[in-house]
PDB file of C-alpha atoms in Angstrom:
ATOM      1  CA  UNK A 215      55.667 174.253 175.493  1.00 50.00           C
ATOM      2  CA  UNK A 216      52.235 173.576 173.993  1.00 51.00           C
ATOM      3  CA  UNK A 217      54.087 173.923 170.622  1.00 52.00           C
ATOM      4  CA  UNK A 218      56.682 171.830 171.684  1.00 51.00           C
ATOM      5  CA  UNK A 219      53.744 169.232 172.835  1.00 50.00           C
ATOM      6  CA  UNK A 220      51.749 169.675 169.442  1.00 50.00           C
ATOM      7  CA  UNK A 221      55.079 168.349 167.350  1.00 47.00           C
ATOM      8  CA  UNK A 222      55.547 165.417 169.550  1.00 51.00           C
ATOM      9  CA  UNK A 223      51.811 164.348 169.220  1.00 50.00           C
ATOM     10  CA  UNK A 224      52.489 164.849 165.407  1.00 48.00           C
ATOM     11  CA  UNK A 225      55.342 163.000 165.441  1.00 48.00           C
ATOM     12  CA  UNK A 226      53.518 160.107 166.973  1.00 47.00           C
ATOM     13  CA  UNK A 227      50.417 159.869 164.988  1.00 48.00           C
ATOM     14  CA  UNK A 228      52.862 160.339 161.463  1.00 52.00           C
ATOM     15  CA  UNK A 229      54.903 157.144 163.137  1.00 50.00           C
ATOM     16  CA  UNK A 230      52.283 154.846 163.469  1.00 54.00           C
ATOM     17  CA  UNK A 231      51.035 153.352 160.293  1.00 64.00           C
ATOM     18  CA  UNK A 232      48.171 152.215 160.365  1.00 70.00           C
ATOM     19  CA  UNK A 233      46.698 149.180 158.416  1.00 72.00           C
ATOM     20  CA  UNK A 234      43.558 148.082 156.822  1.00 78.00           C
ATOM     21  CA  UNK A 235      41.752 144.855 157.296  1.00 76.00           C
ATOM     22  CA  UNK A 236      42.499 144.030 153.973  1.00 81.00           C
ATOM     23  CA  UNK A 237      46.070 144.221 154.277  1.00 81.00           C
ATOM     24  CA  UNK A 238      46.010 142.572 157.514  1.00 81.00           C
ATOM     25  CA  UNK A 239      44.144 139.279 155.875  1.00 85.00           C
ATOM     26  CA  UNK A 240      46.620 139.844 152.894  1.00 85.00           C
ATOM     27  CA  UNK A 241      49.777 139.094 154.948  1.00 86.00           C
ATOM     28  CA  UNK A 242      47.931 136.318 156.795  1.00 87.00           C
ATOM     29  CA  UNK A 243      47.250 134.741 153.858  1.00 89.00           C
ATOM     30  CA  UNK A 244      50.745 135.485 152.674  1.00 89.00           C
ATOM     31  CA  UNK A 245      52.342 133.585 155.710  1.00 90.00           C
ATOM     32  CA  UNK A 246      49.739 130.899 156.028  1.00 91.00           C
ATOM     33  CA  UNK A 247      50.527 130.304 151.817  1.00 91.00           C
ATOM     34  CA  UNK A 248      54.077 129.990 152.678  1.00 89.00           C
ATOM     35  CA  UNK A 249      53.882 128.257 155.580  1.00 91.00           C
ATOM     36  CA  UNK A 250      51.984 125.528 153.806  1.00 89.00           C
ATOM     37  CA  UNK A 251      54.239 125.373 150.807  1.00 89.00           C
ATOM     38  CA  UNK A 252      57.577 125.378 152.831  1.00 86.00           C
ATOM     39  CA  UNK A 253      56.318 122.336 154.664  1.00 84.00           C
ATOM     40  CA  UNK A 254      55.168 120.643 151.366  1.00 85.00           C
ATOM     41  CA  UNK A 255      58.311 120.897 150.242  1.00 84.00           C
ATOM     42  CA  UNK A 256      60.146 119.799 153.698  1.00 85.00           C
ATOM     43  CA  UNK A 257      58.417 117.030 154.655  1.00 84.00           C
ATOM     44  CA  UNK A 258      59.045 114.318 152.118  1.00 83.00           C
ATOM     45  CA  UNK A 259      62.944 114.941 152.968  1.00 83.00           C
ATOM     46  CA  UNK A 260      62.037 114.597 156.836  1.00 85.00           C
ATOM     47  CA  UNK A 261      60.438 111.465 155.563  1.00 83.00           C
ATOM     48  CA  UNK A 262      63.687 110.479 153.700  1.00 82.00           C
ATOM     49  CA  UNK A 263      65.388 110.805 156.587  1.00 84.00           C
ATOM     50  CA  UNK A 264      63.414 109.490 159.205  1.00 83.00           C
ATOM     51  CA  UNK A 265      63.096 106.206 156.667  1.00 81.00           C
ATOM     52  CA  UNK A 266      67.196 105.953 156.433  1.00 79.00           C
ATOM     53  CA  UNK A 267      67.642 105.866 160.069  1.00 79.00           C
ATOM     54  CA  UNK A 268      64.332 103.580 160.719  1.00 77.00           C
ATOM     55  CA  UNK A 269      65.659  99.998 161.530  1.00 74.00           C
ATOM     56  CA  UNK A 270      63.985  97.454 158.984  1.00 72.00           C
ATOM     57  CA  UNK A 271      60.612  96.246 160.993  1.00 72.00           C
ATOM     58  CA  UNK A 272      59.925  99.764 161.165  1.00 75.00           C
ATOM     59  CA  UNK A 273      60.360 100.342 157.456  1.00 73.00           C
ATOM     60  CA  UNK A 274      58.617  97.349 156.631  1.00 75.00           C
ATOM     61  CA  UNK A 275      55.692  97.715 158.965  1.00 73.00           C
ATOM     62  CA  UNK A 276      54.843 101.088 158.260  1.00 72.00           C
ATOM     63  CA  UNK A 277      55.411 103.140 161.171  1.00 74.00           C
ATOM     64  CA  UNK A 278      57.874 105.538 159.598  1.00 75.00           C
ATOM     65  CA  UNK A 279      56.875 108.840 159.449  1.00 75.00           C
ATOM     66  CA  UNK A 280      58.614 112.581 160.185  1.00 78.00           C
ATOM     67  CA  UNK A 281      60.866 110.870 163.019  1.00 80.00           C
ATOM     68  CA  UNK A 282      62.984 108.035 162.850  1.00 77.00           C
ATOM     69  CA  UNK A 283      61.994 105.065 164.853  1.00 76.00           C
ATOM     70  CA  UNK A 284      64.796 102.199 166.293  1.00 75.00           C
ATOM     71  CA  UNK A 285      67.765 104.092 164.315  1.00 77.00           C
ATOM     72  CA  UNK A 286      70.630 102.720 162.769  1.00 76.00           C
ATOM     73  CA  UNK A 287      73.078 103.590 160.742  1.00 78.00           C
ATOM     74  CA  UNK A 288      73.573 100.301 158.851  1.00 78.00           C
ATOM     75  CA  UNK A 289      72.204 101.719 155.534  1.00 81.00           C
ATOM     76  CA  UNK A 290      74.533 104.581 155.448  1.00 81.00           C
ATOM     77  CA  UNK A 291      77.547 102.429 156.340  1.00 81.00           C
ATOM     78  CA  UNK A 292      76.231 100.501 152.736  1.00 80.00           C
ATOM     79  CA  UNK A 293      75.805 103.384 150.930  1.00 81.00           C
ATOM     80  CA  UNK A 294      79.169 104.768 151.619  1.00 83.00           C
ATOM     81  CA  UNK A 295      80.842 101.678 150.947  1.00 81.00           C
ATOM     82  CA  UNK A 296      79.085 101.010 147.837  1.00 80.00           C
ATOM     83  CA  UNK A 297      81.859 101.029 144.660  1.00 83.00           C
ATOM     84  CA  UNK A 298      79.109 101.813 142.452  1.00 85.00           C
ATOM     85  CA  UNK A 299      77.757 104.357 144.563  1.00 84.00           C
ATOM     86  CA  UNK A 300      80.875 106.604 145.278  1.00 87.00           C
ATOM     87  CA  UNK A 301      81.776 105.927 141.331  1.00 89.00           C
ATOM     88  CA  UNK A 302      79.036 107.380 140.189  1.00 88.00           C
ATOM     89  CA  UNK A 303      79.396 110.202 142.694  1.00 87.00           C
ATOM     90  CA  UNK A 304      82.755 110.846 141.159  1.00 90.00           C
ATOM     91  CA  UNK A 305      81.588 110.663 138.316  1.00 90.00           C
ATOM     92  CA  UNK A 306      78.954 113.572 139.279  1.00 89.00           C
ATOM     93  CA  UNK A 307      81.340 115.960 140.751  1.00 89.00           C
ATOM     94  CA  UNK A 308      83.736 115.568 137.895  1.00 91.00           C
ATOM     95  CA  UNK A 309      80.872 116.313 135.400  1.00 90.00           C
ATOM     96  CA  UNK A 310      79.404 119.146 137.721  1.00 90.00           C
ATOM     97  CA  UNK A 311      82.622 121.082 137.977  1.00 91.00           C
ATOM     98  CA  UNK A 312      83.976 120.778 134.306  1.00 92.00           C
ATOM     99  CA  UNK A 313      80.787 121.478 132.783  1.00 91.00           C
ATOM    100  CA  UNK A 314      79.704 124.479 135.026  1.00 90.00           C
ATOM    101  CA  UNK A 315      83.329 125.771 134.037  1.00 92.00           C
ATOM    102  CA  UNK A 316      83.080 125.174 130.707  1.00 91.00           C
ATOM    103  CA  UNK A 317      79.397 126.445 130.430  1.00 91.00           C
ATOM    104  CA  UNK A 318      79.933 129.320 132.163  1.00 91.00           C
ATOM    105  CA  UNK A 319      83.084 130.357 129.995  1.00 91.00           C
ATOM    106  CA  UNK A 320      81.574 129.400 126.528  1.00 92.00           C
ATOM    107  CA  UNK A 321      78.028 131.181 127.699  1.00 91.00           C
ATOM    108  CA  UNK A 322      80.010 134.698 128.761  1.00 90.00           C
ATOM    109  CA  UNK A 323      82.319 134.575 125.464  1.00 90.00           C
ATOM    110  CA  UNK A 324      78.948 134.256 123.849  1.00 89.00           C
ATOM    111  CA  UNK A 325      76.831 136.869 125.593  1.00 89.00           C
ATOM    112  CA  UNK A 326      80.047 139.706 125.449  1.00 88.00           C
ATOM    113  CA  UNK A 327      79.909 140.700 122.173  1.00 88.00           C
ATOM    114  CA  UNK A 328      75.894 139.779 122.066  1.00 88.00           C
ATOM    115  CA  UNK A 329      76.072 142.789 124.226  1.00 86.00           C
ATOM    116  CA  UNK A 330      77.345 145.446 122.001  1.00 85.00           C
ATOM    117  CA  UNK A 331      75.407 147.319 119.732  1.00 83.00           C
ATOM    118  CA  UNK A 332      78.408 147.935 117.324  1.00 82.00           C
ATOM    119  CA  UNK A 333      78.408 143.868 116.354  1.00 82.00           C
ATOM    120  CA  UNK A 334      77.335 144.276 113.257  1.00 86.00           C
ATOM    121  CA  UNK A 335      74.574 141.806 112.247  1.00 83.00           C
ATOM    122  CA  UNK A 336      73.632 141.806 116.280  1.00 84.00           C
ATOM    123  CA  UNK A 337      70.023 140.814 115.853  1.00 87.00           C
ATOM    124  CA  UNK A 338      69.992 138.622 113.436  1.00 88.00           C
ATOM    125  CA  UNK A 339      72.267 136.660 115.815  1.00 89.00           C
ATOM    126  CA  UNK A 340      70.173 137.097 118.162  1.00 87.00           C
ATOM    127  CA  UNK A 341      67.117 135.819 116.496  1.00 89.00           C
ATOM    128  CA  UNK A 342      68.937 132.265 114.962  1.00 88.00           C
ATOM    129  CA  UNK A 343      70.057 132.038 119.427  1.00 88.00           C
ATOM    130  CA  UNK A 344      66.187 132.987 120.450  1.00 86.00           C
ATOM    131  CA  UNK A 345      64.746 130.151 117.318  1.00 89.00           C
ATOM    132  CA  UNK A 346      66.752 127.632 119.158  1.00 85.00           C
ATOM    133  CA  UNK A 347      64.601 128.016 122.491  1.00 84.00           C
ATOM    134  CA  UNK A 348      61.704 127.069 120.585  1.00 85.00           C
ATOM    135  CA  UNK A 349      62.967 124.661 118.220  1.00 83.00           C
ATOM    136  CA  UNK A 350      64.878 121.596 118.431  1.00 79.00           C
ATOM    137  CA  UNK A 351      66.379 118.732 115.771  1.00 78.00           C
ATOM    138  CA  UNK A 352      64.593 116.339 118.294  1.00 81.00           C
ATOM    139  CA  UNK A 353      66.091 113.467 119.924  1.00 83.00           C
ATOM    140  CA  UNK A 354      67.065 110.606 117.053  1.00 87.00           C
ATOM    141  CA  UNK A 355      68.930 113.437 115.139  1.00 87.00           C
ATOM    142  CA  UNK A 356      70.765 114.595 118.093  1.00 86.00           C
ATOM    143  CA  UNK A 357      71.851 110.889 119.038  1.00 87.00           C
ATOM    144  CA  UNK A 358      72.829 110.433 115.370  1.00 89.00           C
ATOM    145  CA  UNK A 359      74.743 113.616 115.908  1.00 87.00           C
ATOM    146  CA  UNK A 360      76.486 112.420 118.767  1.00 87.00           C
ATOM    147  CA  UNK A 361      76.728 109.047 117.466  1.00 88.00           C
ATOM    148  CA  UNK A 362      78.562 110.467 114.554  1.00 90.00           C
ATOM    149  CA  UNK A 363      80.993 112.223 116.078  1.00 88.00           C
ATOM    150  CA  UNK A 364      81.933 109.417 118.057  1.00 88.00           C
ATOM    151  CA  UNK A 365      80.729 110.757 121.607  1.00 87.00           C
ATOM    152  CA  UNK A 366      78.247 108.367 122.604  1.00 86.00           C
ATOM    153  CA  UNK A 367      79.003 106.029 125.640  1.00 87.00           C
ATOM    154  CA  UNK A 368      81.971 108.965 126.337  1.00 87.00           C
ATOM    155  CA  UNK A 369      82.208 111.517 129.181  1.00 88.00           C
ATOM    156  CA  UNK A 370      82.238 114.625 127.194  1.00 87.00           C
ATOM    157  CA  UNK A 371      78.548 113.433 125.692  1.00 88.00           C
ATOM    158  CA  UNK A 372      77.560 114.215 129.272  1.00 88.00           C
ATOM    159  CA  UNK A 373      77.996 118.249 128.887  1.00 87.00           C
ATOM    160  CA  UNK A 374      79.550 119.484 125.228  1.00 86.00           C
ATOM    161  CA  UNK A 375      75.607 119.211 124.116  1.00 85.00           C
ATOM    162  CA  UNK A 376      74.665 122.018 127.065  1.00 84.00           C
ATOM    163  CA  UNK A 377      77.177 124.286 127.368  1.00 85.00           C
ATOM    164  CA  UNK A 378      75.568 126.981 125.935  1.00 84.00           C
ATOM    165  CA  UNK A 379      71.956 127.790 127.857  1.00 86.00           C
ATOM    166  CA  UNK A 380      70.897 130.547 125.826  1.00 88.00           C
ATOM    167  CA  UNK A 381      68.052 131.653 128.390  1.00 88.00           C
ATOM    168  CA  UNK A 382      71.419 132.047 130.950  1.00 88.00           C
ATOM    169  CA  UNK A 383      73.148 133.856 127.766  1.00 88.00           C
ATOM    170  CA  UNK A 384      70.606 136.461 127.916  1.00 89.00           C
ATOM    171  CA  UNK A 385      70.902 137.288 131.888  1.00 87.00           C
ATOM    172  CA  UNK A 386      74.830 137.464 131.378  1.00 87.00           C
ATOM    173  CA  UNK A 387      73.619 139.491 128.431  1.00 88.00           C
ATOM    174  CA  UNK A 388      71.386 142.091 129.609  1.00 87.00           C
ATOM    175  CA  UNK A 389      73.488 142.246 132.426  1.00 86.00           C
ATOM    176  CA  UNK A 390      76.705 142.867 130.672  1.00 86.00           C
ATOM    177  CA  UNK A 391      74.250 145.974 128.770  1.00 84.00           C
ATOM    178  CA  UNK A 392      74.055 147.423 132.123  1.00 83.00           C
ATOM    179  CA  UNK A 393      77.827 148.248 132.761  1.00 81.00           C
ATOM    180  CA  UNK A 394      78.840 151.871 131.575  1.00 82.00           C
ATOM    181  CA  UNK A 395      80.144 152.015 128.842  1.00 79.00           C
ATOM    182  CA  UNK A 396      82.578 154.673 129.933  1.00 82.00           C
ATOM    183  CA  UNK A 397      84.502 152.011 131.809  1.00 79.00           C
ATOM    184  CA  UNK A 398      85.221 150.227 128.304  1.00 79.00           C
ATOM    185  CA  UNK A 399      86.165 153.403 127.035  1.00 80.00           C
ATOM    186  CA  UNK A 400      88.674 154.077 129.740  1.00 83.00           C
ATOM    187  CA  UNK A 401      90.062 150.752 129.056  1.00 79.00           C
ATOM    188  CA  UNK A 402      90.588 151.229 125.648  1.00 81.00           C
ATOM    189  CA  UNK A 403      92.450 154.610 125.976  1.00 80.00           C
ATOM    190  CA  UNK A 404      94.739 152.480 128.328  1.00 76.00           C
ATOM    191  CA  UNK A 405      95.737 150.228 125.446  1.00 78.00           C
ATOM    192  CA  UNK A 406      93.371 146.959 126.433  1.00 77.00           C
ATOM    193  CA  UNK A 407      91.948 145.156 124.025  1.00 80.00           C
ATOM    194  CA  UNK A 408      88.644 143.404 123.891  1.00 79.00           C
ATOM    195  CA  UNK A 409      89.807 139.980 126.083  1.00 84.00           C
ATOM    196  CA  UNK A 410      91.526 142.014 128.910  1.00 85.00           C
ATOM    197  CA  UNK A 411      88.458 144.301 128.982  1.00 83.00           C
ATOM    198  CA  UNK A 412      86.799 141.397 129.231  1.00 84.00           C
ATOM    199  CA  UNK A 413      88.665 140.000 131.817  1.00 83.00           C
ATOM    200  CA  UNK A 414      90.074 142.744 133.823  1.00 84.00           C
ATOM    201  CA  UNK A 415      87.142 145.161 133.730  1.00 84.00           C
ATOM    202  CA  UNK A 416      83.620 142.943 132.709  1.00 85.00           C
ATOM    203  CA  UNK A 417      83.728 139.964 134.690  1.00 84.00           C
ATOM    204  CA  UNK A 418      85.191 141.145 137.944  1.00 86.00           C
ATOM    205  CA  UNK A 419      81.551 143.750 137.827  1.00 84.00           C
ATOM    206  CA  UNK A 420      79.563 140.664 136.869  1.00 84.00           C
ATOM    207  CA  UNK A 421      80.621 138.500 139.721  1.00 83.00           C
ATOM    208  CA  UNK A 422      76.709 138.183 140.905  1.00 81.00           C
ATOM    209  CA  UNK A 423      75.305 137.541 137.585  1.00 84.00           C
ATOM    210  CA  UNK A 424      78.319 134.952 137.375  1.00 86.00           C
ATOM    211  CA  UNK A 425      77.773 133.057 140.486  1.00 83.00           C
ATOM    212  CA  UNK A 426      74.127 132.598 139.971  1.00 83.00           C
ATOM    213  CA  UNK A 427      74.376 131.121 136.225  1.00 87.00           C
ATOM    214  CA  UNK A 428      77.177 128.950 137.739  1.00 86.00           C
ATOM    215  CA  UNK A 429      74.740 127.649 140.408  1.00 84.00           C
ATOM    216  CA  UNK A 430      71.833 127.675 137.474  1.00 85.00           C
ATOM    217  CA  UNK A 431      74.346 125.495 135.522  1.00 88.00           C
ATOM    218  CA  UNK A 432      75.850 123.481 138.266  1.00 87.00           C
ATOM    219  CA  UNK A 433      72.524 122.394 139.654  1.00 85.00           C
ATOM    220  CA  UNK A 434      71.635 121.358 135.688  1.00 88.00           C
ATOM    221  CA  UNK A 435      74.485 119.164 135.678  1.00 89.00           C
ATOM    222  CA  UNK A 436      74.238 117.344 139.080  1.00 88.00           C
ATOM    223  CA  UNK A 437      70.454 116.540 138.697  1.00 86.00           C
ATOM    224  CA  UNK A 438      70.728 115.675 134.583  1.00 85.00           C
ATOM    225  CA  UNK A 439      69.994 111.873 133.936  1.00 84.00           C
ATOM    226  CA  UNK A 440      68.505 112.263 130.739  1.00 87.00           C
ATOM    227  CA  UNK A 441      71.690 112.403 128.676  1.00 86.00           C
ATOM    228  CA  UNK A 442      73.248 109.949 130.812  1.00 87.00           C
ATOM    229  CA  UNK A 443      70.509 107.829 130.354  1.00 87.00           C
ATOM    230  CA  UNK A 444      70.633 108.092 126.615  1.00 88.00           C
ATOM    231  CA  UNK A 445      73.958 107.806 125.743  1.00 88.00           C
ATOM    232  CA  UNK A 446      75.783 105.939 128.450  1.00 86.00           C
ATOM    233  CA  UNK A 447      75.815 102.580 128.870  1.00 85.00           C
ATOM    234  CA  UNK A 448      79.103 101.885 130.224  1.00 84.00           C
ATOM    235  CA  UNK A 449      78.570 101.591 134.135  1.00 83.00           C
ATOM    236  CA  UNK A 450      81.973 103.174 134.870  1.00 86.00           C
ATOM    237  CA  UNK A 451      81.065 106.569 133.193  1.00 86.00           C
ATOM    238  CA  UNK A 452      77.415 106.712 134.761  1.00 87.00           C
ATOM    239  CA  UNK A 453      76.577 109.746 137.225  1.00 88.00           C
ATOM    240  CA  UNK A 454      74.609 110.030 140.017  1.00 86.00           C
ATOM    241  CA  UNK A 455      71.634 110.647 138.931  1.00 86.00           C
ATOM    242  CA  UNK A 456      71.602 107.617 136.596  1.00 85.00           C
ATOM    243  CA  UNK A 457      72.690 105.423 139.341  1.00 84.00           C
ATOM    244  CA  UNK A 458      69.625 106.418 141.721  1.00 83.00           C
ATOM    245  CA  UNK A 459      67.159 106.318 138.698  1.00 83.00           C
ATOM    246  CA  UNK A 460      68.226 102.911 138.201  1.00 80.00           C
ATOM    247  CA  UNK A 461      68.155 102.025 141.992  1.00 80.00           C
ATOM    248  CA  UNK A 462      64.652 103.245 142.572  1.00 76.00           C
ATOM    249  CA  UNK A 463      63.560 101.433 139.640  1.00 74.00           C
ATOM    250  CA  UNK A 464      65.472  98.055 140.241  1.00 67.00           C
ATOM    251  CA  UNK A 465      63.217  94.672 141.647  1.00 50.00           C
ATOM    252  CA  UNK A 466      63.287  95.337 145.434  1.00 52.00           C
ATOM    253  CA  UNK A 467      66.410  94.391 146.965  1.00 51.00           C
ATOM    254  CA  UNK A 468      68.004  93.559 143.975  1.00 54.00           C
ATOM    255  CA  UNK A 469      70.819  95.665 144.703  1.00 52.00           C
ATOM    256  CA  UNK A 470      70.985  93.699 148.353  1.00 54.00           C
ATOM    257  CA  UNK A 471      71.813  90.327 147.241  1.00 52.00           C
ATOM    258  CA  UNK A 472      75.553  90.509 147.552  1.00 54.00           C
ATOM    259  CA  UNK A 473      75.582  92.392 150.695  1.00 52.00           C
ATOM    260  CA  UNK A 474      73.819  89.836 153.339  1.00 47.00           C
ATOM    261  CA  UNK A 475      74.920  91.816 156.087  1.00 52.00           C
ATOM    262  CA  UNK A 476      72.656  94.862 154.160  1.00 51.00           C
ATOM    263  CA  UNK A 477      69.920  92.775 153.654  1.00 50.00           C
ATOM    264  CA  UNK A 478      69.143  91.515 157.023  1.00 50.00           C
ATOM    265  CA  UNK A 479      69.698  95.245 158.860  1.00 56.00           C
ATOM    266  CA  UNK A 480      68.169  97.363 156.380  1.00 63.00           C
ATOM    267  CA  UNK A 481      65.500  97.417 153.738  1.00 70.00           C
ATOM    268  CA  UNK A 482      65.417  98.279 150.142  1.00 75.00           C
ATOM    269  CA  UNK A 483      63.593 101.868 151.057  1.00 78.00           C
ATOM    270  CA  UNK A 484      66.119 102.922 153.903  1.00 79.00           C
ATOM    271  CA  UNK A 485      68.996 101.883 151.130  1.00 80.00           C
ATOM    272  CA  UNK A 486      67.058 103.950 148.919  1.00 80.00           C
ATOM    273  CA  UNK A 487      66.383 107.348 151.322  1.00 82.00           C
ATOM    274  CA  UNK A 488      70.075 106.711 152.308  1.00 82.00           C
ATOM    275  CA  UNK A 489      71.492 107.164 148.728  1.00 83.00           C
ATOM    276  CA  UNK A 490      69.468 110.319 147.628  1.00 83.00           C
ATOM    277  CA  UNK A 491      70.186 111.540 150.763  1.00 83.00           C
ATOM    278  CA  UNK A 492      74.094 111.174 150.685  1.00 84.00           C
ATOM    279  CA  UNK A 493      73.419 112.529 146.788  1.00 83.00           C
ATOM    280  CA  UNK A 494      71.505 115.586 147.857  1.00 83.00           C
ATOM    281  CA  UNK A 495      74.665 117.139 150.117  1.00 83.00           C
ATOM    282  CA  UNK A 496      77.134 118.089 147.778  1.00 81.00           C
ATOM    283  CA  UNK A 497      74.644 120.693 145.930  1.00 78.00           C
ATOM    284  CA  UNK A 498      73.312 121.431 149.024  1.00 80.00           C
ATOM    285  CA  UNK A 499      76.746 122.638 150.183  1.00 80.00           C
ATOM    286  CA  UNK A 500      77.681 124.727 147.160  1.00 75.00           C
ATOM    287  CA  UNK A 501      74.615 126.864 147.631  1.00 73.00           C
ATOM    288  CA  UNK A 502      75.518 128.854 150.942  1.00 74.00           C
ATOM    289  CA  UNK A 503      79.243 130.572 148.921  1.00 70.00           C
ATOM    290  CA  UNK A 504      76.889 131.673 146.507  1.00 66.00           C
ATOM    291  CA  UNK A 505      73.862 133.243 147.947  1.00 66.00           C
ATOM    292  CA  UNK A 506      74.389 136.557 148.985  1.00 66.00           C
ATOM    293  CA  UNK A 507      75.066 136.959 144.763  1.00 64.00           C
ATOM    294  CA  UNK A 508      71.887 134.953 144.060  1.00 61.00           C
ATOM    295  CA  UNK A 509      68.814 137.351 144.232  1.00 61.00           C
ATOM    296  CA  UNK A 510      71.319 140.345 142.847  1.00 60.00           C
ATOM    297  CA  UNK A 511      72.226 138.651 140.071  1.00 53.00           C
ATOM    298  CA  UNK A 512      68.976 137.303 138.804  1.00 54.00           C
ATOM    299  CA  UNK A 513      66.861 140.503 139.469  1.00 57.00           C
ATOM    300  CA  UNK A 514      69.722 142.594 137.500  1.00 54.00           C
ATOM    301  CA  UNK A 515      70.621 140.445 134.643  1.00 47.00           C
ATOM    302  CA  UNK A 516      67.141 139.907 133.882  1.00 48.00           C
ATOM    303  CA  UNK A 517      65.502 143.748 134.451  1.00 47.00           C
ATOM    304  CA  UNK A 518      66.337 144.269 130.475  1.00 47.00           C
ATOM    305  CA  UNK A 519      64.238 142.962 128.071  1.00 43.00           C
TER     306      UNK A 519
END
């Protein structure tokens, strides 16, 4: 029994951990850091909100802050019946899905054979790929370019420049170095060539690296107003991004003047919060498919040097 009695207390004291005062002010630091930085982040989009709900003496006046005060949904009924508006959201969508597709393909074609150490002339490849992180033609070539080639004020101007990220080539890169090589091998003896490997064997393993570089790339493309801004011009091509760069920036209630139902139940600000709002969702909604491959696919793919 007092044996018996002797493991038990061991038992106990091994179970309890115990820690220092340093760790302890650590982890409160930890959460109180967090804590602080999740709200910076949160409550300019509670403010967003609270603004496109606010009726318009309550925008004007000031009293907005974190909660809406006298709501109404005018400004979203606006919004959504905007032409421009849901255009330019098409126009977003469109460009988000074909480019992430055709990023993602052109960027794992790239980073397969990248991948093998039997490509002969591998790091010299790989040097020319790494010199174009650093370097650039700069921006009047690259218009020329595009110019040239008769692309600008066109939709594929929008993502044929991007396609290939080459800091996204490397994760599906050193990712695609992880795989065992004996499963190639395998392949091989079974007859398949380089493309089914490719797509029978690599890419249904690389599912986690693939979802996050599609989210990496999709996220690119739905917040990019740069090229847009550059080399479109025609108002029927012009994404999202674009469109609220140019609202924000617009003479207040510019974009009201046509709408005098608008103007006299809403304010330029609420029109505004309402729009990046409404243009916020449709990312927002793609990242909950994807997550549980996030974290897995960035820590692998990127573990290799």
């Amino acid at each position: 029994m007092d044996h018996k009695k002797a493991l038990e207390g061991t038992n106990t004291t091994r179970g309890v951990i115990k820690t220092s005062f340093s760790e302890k002010c650590f982890s409160v630091f930890n959460y109180v850091f967090f804590i602080v930085m999740g709200l910076t982040t949160l409550l300019p989009f509670l403010n967003l909100i609270a603004k496109s709900l606010s009726s318009e003496s309550a925008v004007i006046s000031g009293q907005v802050g974190l909660f809406p005060v006298g709501v109404q949904f005018e400004t979203y009924k606006y919004v959504l019946q905007d032409s421009m508006f849901l255009n330019s959201l098409k126009i977003s969508v469109f460009l988000t899905v074909v480019g992430t597709a055709c990023s993602l393909l052109l960027t794992t074609l790239t980073a397969y054979p990248l991948s093998k150490n039997r490509l002969r002339g591998r790091k010299g490849l790989l040097l020319i790929f790494v010199f174009t992180m650093l370097f650039s033609g700069g921006l009047i070539p690259t218009y020329l370019l595009m110019q040239n080639l008769n692309l600008v004020n066109s939709f594929p101007v929008l993502f044929l420049p991007a396609m290939v990220n080459v800091y996204n080539m490397l994760i599906i890169k050193n990712y695609f170095e992880g795989l065992p090589d004996e499963l190639e091998e395998s392949a091989k003896l079974d007859g398949a060539g380089n493309i089914r490997i490719l797509v029978s064997v690599i890419i249904p393993l690389s599912l986690p690296v693939m979802a996050t570089i599609g989210l990496f790339f999709a996220v690119a493309f739905w917040n990019d107003y740069f090229a847009a801004m550059i080399y479109i011009t025609d108002p029927a091509i012009k994404p999202m991004q674009l469109y609220l760069k140019e609202l924000l920036v617009s003479s207040s209630g510019d974009f009201l003047k046509d709408n005098v139902d608008a103007a006299i139940n809403a304010t330029p600000q609420s029109i505004q919060a309402s729009s990046i709002l409404l243009a916020t969702i449709p990312i927002l909604l793609v990242y909950p498919f994807l997550q549980k491959y996030f974290v897995k696919g960035v820590l692998v793919g990127s573990v290799k040097g």
